[in-house]
Amino acid sequence: MDAIELMAGAMEAMRARLDVAAANLANASSNGFHRRLAGTTLGAHGLSTTTRVDDAQGPLRQTGRPFDLAITGRGGFAVREADGRTTVVRAASFERGPGGYLHDANGGMLLGSRGPLAVGPDARIDARGIVREGDKVGDNLRLQGDVELHDGFVEGSNVDAIHEMVDILAAQRAFETAQKTLGAIDEVRSKAASDVARVKA
């Protein structure tokens, strides 16, 4: 790999790192969002950036609303999205709709063991996902993994905004350095080619 290819690869790797940090920062206030971690390695084909999800727990924020739900532990609860897909989420705010079904702002429906969950206005959901209405036990939430459920809470994002700003600045500076180096290499090569042409003449 020559120097120009190496610098071009470095610019691409830093652009990818910048995109990851910018996306994290944009979701710093999104409930349940888990930031992505970017890592840059040097291999036979130059620099490359890989990403993975940071599984660290985000802070729980108390809302007092009984159908705001958050998870601690690795896993989540099941929601049927408006397009029919079933997804596993870690935090969501639900409202009672027609028939008592709990749905989020995007039209997703909270799932119990028997399908979409319908509850009364005084229902409460305990840490194991069991729905209770007074002394009566209803359905169970479809929990995934070894988790504990908290009603009246939402999980905040685990993004550290200051860390992401620092990462953005570092990626920008590294990109600019690679760009300047690429320009210098190109200039040296152009000058060398011009000098060779004059010598031959």
Tab-separated table of C-alpha atoms in Angstrom:
chain	number	residue	atom	x	y	z
A	1	MET	CA	0.000	0.000	0.000
A	2	ASP	CA	1.455	3.365	-0.992
A	3	ALA	CA	1.313	6.557	1.073
A	4	ILE	CA	-1.604	8.097	-0.838
A	5	GLU	CA	-3.764	5.013	-0.296
A	6	LEU	CA	-2.789	4.964	3.378
A	7	MET	CA	-3.814	8.608	3.893
A	8	ALA	CA	-7.041	8.134	1.930
A	9	GLY	CA	-7.875	5.153	4.150
A	10	ALA	CA	-7.098	7.212	7.246
A	11	MET	CA	-9.483	9.940	6.080
A	12	GLU	CA	-12.233	7.369	5.517
A	13	ALA	CA	-11.649	5.814	8.957
A	14	MET	CA	-11.832	9.206	10.664
A	15	ARG	CA	-14.992	10.115	8.745
A	16	ALA	CA	-16.616	6.884	10.008
A	17	ARG	CA	-15.503	7.678	13.570
A	18	LEU	CA	-16.946	11.186	13.231
A	19	ASP	CA	-20.285	9.775	12.023
A	20	VAL	CA	-20.498	7.437	15.041
A	21	ALA	CA	-19.772	10.218	17.541
A	22	ALA	CA	-22.233	12.596	15.841
A	23	ALA	CA	-25.004	9.951	15.911
A	24	ASN	CA	-24.322	9.294	19.602
A	25	LEU	CA	-24.464	12.997	20.395
A	26	ALA	CA	-27.725	13.404	18.465
A	27	ASN	CA	-29.288	10.701	20.674
A	28	ALA	CA	-27.943	11.967	24.006
A	29	SER	CA	-31.500	12.670	25.199
A	30	SER	CA	-33.211	9.660	23.559
A	31	ASN	CA	-34.726	7.306	26.129
A	32	GLY	CA	-33.166	3.833	26.070
A	33	PHE	CA	-30.487	4.740	23.515
A	34	HIS	CA	-27.161	2.901	23.871
A	35	ARG	CA	-24.179	4.604	22.305
A	36	ARG	CA	-21.919	2.944	19.754
A	37	LEU	CA	-18.211	2.655	20.465
A	38	ALA	CA	-15.791	3.181	17.569
A	39	GLY	CA	-12.364	1.570	17.400
A	40	THR	CA	-9.655	2.216	14.786
A	41	THR	CA	-7.083	-0.420	13.865
A	42	LEU	CA	-4.132	-0.528	11.450
A	43	GLY	CA	-3.989	-3.605	9.250
A	44	ALA	CA	-2.546	-4.763	5.952
A	45	HIS	CA	-5.030	-2.562	4.081
A	46	GLY	CA	-4.484	0.531	6.219
A	47	LEU	CA	-6.707	2.057	8.897
A	48	SER	CA	-10.222	0.778	9.478
A	49	THR	CA	-12.963	1.659	11.962
A	50	THR	CA	-15.210	-0.894	13.638
A	51	THR	CA	-18.161	-0.234	15.948
A	52	ARG	CA	-20.008	-2.043	18.704
A	53	VAL	CA	-22.904	-1.186	21.009
A	54	ASP	CA	-22.069	-0.091	24.560
A	55	ASP	CA	-24.278	-2.251	26.812
A	56	ALA	CA	-23.765	-0.070	29.899
A	57	GLN	CA	-26.986	0.775	31.725
A	58	GLY	CA	-28.345	4.265	31.181
A	59	PRO	CA	-29.625	6.239	34.189
A	60	LEU	CA	-33.220	5.657	35.277
A	61	ARG	CA	-35.381	8.748	35.426
A	62	GLN	CA	-38.534	8.684	37.530
A	63	THR	CA	-41.653	10.024	35.845
A	64	GLY	CA	-44.386	8.737	38.162
A	65	ARG	CA	-46.488	7.656	35.173
A	66	PRO	CA	-47.595	4.025	35.738
A	67	PHE	CA	-47.136	2.938	32.137
A	68	ASP	CA	-43.653	4.376	31.700
A	69	LEU	CA	-41.453	1.281	31.769
A	70	ALA	CA	-37.702	0.758	32.056
A	71	ILE	CA	-35.418	-2.263	32.338
A	72	THR	CA	-32.321	-2.978	34.390
A	73	GLY	CA	-30.194	-5.945	33.349
A	74	ARG	CA	-29.456	-7.355	29.908
A	75	GLY	CA	-32.606	-7.673	27.884
A	76	GLY	CA	-35.889	-5.865	27.391
A	77	PHE	CA	-39.622	-6.212	26.789
A	78	ALA	CA	-41.440	-6.967	23.566
A	79	VAL	CA	-43.345	-4.421	21.497
A	80	ARG	CA	-45.293	-5.095	18.286
A	81	GLU	CA	-44.518	-2.197	15.965
A	82	ALA	CA	-47.107	-0.556	13.727
A	83	ASP	CA	-45.684	-2.457	10.711
A	84	GLY	CA	-46.184	-5.830	12.460
A	85	ARG	CA	-42.559	-6.437	13.479
A	86	THR	CA	-41.822	-7.472	17.060
A	87	THR	CA	-38.902	-5.620	18.635
A	88	VAL	CA	-37.269	-5.761	22.054
A	89	VAL	CA	-36.905	-2.369	23.752
A	90	ARG	CA	-35.459	-1.241	27.070
A	91	ALA	CA	-37.589	1.827	27.759
A	92	ALA	CA	-40.875	3.208	26.497
A	93	SER	CA	-43.811	5.384	27.525
A	94	PHE	CA	-47.211	3.800	26.957
A	95	GLU	CA	-50.756	5.134	26.950
A	96	ARG	CA	-54.039	3.224	27.325
A	97	GLY	CA	-55.898	3.239	24.064
A	98	PRO	CA	-59.225	1.763	22.915
A	99	GLY	CA	-59.856	-1.586	24.577
A	100	GLY	CA	-57.244	-0.841	27.236
A	101	TYR	CA	-54.328	-1.770	24.965
A	102	LEU	CA	-51.028	-0.086	25.817
A	103	HIS	CA	-49.355	1.653	22.877
A	104	ASP	CA	-46.371	3.988	22.485
A	105	ALA	CA	-46.118	7.244	20.540
A	106	ASN	CA	-45.232	5.361	17.327
A	107	GLY	CA	-48.218	3.030	17.504
A	108	GLY	CA	-46.267	0.072	18.904
A	109	MET	CA	-48.238	-2.187	21.270
A	110	LEU	CA	-46.814	-3.677	24.469
A	111	LEU	CA	-46.942	-7.486	24.359
A	112	GLY	CA	-47.930	-9.860	27.116
A	113	SER	CA	-47.679	-13.641	27.075
A	114	ARG	CA	-50.928	-13.883	25.071
A	115	GLY	CA	-50.367	-11.022	22.639
A	116	PRO	CA	-51.059	-7.271	22.878
A	117	LEU	CA	-51.570	-6.302	26.517
A	118	ALA	CA	-54.898	-4.791	27.607
A	119	VAL	CA	-55.166	-3.376	31.132
A	120	GLY	CA	-57.514	-1.338	33.304
A	121	PRO	CA	-56.736	2.260	34.243
A	122	ASP	CA	-55.568	1.225	37.747
A	123	ALA	CA	-53.275	-1.595	36.594
A	124	ARG	CA	-49.695	-1.777	37.863
A	125	ILE	CA	-46.791	-3.853	36.557
A	126	ASP	CA	-44.335	-5.309	39.064
A	127	ALA	CA	-40.589	-5.941	38.756
A	128	ARG	CA	-41.167	-9.400	37.221
A	129	GLY	CA	-43.527	-8.061	34.569
A	130	ILE	CA	-46.703	-9.357	36.244
A	131	VAL	CA	-49.741	-7.152	35.670
A	132	ARG	CA	-51.866	-6.560	38.771
A	133	GLU	CA	-55.175	-4.779	39.180
A	134	GLY	CA	-55.857	-4.592	42.900
A	135	ASP	CA	-55.701	-8.170	44.178
A	136	LYS	CA	-56.262	-9.608	40.736
A	137	VAL	CA	-53.280	-10.948	38.749
A	138	GLY	CA	-53.528	-10.514	34.990
A	139	ASP	CA	-51.138	-11.224	32.143
A	140	ASN	CA	-47.314	-11.267	32.218
A	141	LEU	CA	-45.148	-9.070	30.029
A	142	ARG	CA	-43.003	-10.842	27.477
A	143	LEU	CA	-39.610	-10.093	29.051
A	144	GLN	CA	-36.367	-11.035	27.292
A	145	GLY	CA	-33.239	-11.905	29.306
A	146	ASP	CA	-32.405	-11.645	32.998
A	147	VAL	CA	-34.023	-8.301	33.742
A	148	GLU	CA	-35.954	-6.319	36.322
A	149	LEU	CA	-38.792	-4.054	35.272
A	150	HIS	CA	-39.454	-0.607	36.765
A	151	ASP	CA	-42.805	1.069	36.215
A	152	GLY	CA	-42.979	4.833	36.559
A	153	PHE	CA	-39.422	5.152	35.170
A	154	VAL	CA	-37.709	5.526	31.817
A	155	GLU	CA	-34.093	4.663	31.050
A	156	GLY	CA	-32.097	7.581	29.767
A	157	SER	CA	-29.371	7.431	27.133
A	158	ASN	CA	-25.937	6.183	28.241
A	159	VAL	CA	-24.256	8.819	26.043
A	160	ASP	CA	-21.735	11.137	27.717
A	161	ALA	CA	-22.126	14.339	25.665
A	162	ILE	CA	-18.738	15.760	26.683
A	163	HIS	CA	-16.943	12.549	25.681
A	164	GLU	CA	-18.677	12.557	22.300
A	165	MET	CA	-17.750	16.224	21.674
A	166	VAL	CA	-14.104	15.413	22.440
A	167	ASP	CA	-14.267	12.420	20.076
A	168	ILE	CA	-15.753	14.597	17.321
A	169	LEU	CA	-12.949	17.158	17.664
A	170	ALA	CA	-10.279	14.434	17.711
A	171	ALA	CA	-11.720	12.790	14.577
A	172	GLN	CA	-11.934	16.143	12.770
A	173	ARG	CA	-8.315	16.989	13.566
A	174	ALA	CA	-7.092	13.544	12.530
A	175	PHE	CA	-9.047	13.847	9.268
A	176	GLU	CA	-7.523	17.266	8.565
A	177	THR	CA	-4.005	15.971	9.324
A	178	ALA	CA	-4.447	13.052	6.917
A	179	GLN	CA	-5.867	15.429	4.298
A	180	LYS	CA	-2.877	17.798	4.574
A	181	THR	CA	-0.441	14.888	4.445
A	182	LEU	CA	-2.164	13.560	1.341
A	183	GLY	CA	-1.860	16.974	-0.316
A	184	ALA	CA	1.840	17.212	0.602
A	185	ILE	CA	2.564	13.750	-0.817
A	186	ASP	CA	0.749	14.604	-4.034
A	187	GLU	CA	2.687	17.864	-4.329
A	188	VAL	CA	6.051	16.105	-3.809
A	189	ARG	CA	5.178	13.484	-6.427
A	190	SER	CA	4.079	16.113	-8.925
A	191	LYS	CA	7.303	18.066	-8.402
A	192	ALA	CA	9.396	14.903	-8.742
A	193	ALA	CA	7.654	13.984	-12.007
A	194	SER	CA	8.187	17.529	-13.334
A	195	ASP	CA	11.905	17.463	-12.395
A	196	VAL	CA	12.396	14.088	-14.096
A	197	ALA	CA	10.754	15.441	-17.273
A	198	ARG	CA	13.101	18.457	-17.306
A	199	VAL	CA	16.203	16.255	-16.778
A	200	LYS	CA	15.208	14.001	-19.680
A	201	ALA	CA	14.660	17.048	-21.864
